[in-house]
Coordinates of C-alpha atoms and ligand atoms in Angstrom, one line a residue:
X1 CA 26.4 241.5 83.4
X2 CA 26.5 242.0 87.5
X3 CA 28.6 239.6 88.7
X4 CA 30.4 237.8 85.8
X5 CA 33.6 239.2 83.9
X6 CA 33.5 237.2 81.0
X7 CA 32.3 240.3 78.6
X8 CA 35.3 242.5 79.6
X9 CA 36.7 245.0 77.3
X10 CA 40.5 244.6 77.1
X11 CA 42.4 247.4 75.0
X12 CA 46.0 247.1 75.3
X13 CA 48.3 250.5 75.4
X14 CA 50.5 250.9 72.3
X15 CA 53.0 252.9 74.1
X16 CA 54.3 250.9 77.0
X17 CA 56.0 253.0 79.8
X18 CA 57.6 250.5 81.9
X19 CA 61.3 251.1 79.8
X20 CA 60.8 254.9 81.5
X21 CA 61.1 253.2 84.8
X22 CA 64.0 252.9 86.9
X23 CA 63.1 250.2 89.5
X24 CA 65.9 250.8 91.5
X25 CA 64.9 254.1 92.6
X26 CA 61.1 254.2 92.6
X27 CA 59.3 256.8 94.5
X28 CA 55.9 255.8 96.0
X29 CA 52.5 256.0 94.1
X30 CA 54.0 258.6 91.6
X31 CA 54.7 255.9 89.0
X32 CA 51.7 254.8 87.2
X33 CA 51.2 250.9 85.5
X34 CA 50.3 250.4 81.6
X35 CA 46.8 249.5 82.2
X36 CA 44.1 250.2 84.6
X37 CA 40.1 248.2 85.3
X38 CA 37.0 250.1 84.9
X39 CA 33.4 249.2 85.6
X40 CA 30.5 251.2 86.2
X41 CA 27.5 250.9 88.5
X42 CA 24.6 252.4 87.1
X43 CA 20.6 251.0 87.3
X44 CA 21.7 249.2 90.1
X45 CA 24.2 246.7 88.5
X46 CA 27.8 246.4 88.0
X47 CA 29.0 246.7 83.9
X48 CA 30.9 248.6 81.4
X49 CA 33.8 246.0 82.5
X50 CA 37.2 247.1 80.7
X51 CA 41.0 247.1 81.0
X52 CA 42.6 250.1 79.1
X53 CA 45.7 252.2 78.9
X54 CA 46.4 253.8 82.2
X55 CA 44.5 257.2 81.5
X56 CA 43.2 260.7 82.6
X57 CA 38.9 260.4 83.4
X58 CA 36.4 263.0 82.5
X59 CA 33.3 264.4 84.8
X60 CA 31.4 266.6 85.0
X61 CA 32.0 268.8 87.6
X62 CA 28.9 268.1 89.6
X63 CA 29.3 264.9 90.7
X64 CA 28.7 263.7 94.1
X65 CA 32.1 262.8 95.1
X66 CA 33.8 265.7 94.8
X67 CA 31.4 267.5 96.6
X68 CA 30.4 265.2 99.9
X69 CA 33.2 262.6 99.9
X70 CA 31.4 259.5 99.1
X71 CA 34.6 258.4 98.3
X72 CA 36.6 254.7 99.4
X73 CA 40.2 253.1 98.7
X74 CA 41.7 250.1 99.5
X75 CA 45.5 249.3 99.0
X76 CA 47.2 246.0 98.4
X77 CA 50.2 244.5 97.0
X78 CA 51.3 242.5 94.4
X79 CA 54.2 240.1 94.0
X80 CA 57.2 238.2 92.1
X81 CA 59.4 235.5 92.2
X82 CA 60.5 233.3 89.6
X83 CA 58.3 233.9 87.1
X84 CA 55.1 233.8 89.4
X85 CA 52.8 237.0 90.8
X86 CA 51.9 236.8 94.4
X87 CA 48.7 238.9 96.1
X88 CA 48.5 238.5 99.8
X89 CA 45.6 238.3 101.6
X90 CA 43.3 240.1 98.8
X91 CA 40.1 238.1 99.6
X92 CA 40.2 240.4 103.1
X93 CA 40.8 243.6 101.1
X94 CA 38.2 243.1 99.0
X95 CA 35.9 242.0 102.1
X96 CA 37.3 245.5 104.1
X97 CA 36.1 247.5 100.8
X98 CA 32.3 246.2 101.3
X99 CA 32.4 246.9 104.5
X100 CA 33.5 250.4 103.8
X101 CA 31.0 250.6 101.1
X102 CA 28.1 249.9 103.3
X103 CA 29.3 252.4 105.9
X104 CA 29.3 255.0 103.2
X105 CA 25.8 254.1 101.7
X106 CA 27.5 252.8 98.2
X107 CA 27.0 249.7 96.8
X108 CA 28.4 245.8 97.3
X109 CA 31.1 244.5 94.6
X110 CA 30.9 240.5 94.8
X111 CA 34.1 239.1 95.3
X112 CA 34.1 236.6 92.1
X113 CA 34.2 239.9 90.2
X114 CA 36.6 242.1 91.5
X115 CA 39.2 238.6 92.1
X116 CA 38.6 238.3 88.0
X117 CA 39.3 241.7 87.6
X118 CA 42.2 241.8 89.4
X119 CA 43.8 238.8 88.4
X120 CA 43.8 239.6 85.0
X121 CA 45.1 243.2 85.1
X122 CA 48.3 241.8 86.8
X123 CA 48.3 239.0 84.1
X124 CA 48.6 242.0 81.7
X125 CA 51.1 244.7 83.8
X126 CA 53.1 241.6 85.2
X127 CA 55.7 242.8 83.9
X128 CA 55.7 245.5 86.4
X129 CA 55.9 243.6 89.8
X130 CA 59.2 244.3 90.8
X131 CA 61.3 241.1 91.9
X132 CA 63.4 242.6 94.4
X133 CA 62.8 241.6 98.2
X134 CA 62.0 245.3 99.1
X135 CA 59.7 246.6 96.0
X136 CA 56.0 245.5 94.9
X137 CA 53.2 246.4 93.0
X138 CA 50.7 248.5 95.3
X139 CA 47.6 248.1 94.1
X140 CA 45.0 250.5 94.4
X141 CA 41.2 249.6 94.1
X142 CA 38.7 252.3 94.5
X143 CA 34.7 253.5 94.2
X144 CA 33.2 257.1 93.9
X145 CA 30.2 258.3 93.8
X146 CA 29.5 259.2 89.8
X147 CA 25.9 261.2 90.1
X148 CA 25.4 265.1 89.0
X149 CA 23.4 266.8 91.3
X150 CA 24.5 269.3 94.0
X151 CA 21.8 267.8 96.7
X152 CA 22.6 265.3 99.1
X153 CA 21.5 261.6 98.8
X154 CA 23.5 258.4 98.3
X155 CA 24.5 258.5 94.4
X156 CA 22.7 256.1 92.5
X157 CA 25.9 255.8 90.1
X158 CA 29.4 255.1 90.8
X159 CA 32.8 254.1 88.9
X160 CA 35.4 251.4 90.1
X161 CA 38.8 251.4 89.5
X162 CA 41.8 249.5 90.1
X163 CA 45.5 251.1 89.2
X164 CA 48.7 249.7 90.0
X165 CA 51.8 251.5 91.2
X166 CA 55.4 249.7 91.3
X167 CA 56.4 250.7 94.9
X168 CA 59.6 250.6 97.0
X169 CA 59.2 251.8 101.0
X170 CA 56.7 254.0 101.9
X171 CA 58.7 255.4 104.6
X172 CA 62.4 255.7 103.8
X173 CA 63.7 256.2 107.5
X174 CA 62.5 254.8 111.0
X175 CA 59.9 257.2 111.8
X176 CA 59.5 260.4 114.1
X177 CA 56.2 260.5 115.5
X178 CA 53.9 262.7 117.7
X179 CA 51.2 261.8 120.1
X180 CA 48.3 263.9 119.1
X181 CA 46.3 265.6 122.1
X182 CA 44.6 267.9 119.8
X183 CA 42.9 266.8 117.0
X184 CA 40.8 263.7 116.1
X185 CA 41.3 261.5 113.2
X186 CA 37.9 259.7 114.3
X187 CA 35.0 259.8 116.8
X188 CA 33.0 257.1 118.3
X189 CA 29.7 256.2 115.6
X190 CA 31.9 257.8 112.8
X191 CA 33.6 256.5 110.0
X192 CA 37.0 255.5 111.8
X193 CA 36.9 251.7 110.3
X194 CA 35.8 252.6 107.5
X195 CA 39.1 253.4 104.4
X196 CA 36.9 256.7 103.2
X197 CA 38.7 259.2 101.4
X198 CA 37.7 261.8 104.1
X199 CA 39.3 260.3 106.8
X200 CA 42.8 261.0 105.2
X201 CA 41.7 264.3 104.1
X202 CA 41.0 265.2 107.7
X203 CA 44.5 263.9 108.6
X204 CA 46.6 266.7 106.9
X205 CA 46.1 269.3 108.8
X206 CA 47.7 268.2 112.0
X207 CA 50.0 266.1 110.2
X208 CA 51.1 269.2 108.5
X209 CA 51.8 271.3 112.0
X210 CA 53.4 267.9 113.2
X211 CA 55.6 267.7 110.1
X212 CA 56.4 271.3 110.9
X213 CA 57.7 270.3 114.5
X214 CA 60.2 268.0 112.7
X215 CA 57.7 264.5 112.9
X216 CA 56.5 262.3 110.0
X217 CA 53.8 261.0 111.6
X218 CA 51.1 261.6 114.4
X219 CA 50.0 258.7 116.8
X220 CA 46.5 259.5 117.2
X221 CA 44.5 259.3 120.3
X222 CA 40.8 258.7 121.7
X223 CA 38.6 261.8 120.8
X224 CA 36.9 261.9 123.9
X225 CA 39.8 262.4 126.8
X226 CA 43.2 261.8 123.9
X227 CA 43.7 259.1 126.5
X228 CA 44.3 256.2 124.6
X229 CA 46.9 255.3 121.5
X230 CA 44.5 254.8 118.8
X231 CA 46.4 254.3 114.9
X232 CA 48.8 256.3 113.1
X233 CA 46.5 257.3 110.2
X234 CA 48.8 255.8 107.4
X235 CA 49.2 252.6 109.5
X236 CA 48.4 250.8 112.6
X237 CA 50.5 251.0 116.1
X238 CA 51.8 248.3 117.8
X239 CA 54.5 247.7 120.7
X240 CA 56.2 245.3 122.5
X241 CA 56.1 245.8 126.8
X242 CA 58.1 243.0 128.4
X243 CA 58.3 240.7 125.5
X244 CA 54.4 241.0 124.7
X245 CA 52.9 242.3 121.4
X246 CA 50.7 245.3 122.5
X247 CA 48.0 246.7 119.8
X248 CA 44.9 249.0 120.6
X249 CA 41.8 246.6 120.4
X250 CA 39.5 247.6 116.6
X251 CA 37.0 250.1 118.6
X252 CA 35.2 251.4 115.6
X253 CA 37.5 254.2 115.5
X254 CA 40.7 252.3 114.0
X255 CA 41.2 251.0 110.7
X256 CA 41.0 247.5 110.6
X257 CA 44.4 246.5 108.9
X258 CA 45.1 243.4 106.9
X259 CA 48.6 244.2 108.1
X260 CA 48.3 244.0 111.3
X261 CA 45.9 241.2 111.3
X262 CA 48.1 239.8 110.1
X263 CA 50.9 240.3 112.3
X264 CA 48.8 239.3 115.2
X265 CA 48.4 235.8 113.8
X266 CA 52.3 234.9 112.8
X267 CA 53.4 236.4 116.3
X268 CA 50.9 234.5 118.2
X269 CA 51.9 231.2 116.0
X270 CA 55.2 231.8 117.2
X271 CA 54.0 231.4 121.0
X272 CA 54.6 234.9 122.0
X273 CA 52.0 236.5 123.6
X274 CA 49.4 239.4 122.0
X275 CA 47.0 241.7 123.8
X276 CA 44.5 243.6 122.1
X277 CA 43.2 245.9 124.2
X278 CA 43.3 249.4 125.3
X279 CA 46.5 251.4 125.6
X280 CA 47.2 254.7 127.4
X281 CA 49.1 257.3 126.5
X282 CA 50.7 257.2 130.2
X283 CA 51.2 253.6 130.3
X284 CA 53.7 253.9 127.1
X285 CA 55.6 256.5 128.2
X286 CA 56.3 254.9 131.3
X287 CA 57.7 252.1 129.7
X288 CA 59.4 253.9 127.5
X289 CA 60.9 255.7 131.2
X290 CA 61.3 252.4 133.0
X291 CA 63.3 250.4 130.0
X292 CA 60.1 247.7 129.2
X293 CA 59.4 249.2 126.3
X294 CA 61.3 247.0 123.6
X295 CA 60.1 248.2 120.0
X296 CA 57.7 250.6 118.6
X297 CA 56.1 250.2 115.2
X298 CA 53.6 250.8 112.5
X299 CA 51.7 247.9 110.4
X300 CA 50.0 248.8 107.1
X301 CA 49.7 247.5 103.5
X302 CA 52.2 250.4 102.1
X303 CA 54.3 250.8 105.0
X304 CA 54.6 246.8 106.2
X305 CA 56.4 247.8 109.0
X306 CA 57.6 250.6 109.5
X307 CA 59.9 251.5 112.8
X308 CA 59.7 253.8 115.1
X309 CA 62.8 255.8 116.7
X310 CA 60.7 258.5 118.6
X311 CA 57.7 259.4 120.2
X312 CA 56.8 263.3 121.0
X313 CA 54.8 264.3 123.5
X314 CA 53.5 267.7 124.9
X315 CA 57.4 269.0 123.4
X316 CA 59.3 266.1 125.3
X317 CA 61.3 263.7 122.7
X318 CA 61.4 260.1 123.4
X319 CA 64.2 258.2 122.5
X320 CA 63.4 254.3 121.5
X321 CA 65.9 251.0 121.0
X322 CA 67.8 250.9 118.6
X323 CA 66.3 249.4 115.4
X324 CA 68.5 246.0 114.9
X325 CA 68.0 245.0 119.1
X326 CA 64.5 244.6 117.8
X327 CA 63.8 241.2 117.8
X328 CA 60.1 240.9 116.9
X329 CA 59.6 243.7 114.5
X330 CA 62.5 242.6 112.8
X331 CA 61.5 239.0 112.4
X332 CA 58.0 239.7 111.4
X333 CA 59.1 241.7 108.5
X334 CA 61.5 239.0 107.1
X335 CA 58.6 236.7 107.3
X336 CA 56.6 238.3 105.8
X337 CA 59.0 239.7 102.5
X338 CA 59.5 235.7 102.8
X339 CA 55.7 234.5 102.9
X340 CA 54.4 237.0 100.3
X341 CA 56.9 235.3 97.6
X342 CA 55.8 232.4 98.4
X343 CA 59.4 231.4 100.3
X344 CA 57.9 230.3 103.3
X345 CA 54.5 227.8 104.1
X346 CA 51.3 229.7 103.9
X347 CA 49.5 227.8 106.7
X348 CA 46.6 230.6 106.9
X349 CA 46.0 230.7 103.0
X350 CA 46.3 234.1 102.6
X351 CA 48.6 234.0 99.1
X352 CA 47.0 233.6 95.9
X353 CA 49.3 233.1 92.9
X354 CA 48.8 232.7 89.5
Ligands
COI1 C1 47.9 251.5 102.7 O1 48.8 251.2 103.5 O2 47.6 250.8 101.7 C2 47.3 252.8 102.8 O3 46.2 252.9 102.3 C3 48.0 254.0 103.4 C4 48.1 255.1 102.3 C5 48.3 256.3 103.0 C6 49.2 254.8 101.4

């Protein structure tokens, strides 16, 4: 075992839900795939590989996990069209989730392995990637720490998982958001770029007073002076000053999304301009004030993109463009839905099908 796949377990369900499902109306990650992979990581090796019926888990209540968060997700998507399933870009997931896993002291997954894996748990729930240009399969790899003991110390054991979910938008609506000056979602040296559990745990708080004052999201800033636009926690931020795409540089602090990675590349092939860098708080709202501000948005795996209509801040509402004037966002997203069904060139090699 370790690395190779070929001694997998497969046990297919006997009670199939997917005739339960109404892909037409499909709420996000509440709607669970017929099967789900399992593997183990126990005397310092990768094993127990299985597929089986999508399923409750049993622990004891001691382990690690639970207790101290060592704890990491990714999230991807899946695709259909004619007969053929799409991933985008899962090589770079796969790549973020060892980078995560050595930030949080747990151990490497090769890349062979968890590509096997993968591939052939959509080969068996194909059925459920949706076809339609607006639904997927969100796929949803994760790792936790497996050992029983109360003390702290990296686990020595740990269980991987991948479930699937089919998925229409995560946000239904273009978005309400509030520039945090409070909290933090992430310090400097912490575990901002890293996709640990804890990170969105520490989130719901002041998402929750934000949701209270009518928002659905926060933009988070800098910890240190809540200076500079940082991510907004379920996605990243980007804007577009004067024709330019405008996205806060990775720092450490900010997830680095496959999303908007990718983004940056098919806008910049298109000749328009893209800084990374730095953005403040002030320098928004003043173009927001002084009618350069063109479009707001957010980039992530479950969100794609997902457009903003206001930005709060200090109790002052901001009204944006309308949605349709904007010409980038817009684009993007069609080319996207387009290149992840394999309807336009894939010049970067980012789509695997099968
Ligand atoms: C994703 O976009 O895949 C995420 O992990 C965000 C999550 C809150 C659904």
């Amino acid at each position: 075992m370790g690395t190779d796949i070929s001694s997998i377990k497969i046990t297919k369900t006997e009670n199939s839900k997917i005739n339960q499902v109404d892909f037409d109306n499909i709420p996000f990650g509440k709607v669970f795939a017929d099967h789900m992979f399992v593997m183990d990581y126990e005397d310092g090796e990768w094993k127990n590989f299985e597929i089986k019926p999508f399923q409750d888990l049993t622990f004891s209540p001691a382990i690690s996990s639970l207790h101290y968060g060592q704890s990491i997700f990714e999230g991807m998507k899946a695709y259909r069209k004619n007969g053929k399933t799409y991933t985008f870009r899962a090589k770079d997931n796969f790549e973020r989730l060892n980078k995560s896993a050595e930030r949080m002291c747990m151990p490497h997954i090769p890349n062979q392995l968890v590509k096997d894996a993968l591939e052939q748990l959509l080969t068996i729930d194909k059925e459920w990637i949706p076809e339609n240009e607006t639904n997927s399969l969100y796929v949803r790899p994760f790792m936790f720490a497996t050992d029983e003991y109360v003390g702290i110390r990296p686990s020595s054991t740990y269980k991987f998982i991948i479930f699937c979910c089919p998925v229409g938008n995560y946000y239904t609506e273009p978005l309400r958001v509030k520039i945090e000056s409070h909290y933090t979602r992430a310090a400097n040296g912490g575990v901002g770029e890293a996709k640990a559990a804890g990170n969105y745990a520490a989130s719901l708080y002041p998402a929750k007073l934000a949701n209270e004052q009518g928002y659905h999201q926060l933009l988070w800033t800098d910890s240190n002076e809540h200076k500079y636009i940082e991510e907004s926690g379920t996605m990243n931020v980007m804007f577009v000053i004067d024709g330019k795409l405008i996205t806060p540089s990775l720092s450490g602090t900010i997830l680095p999304g496959i999303t908007r990675k990718s983004v940056i590349e098919i806008v910049k092939s298109w000749g328009i301009e893209v800084e990374e860098r730095k953005i403040e708080v002030t320098e928004v709202l003043e173009a927001i004030k002084n009618g350069t501000l063109e479009e707001a948005f957010g980039a992530g795996t479950a969100a794609t993109i997902a457009q903003i209509q206001t930005i709060g801040h200090n109790g002052t509402d901001y009204e944006l463009p309308s949605i349709p004037e904007r010409k980038i966002s817009n684009r993007v997203l069609k080319f996207l839905n387009e290149l992840k069904r394999g309807q336009e060139e894939d010049k970067w090699g980012w789509i695997e099908t099968f």
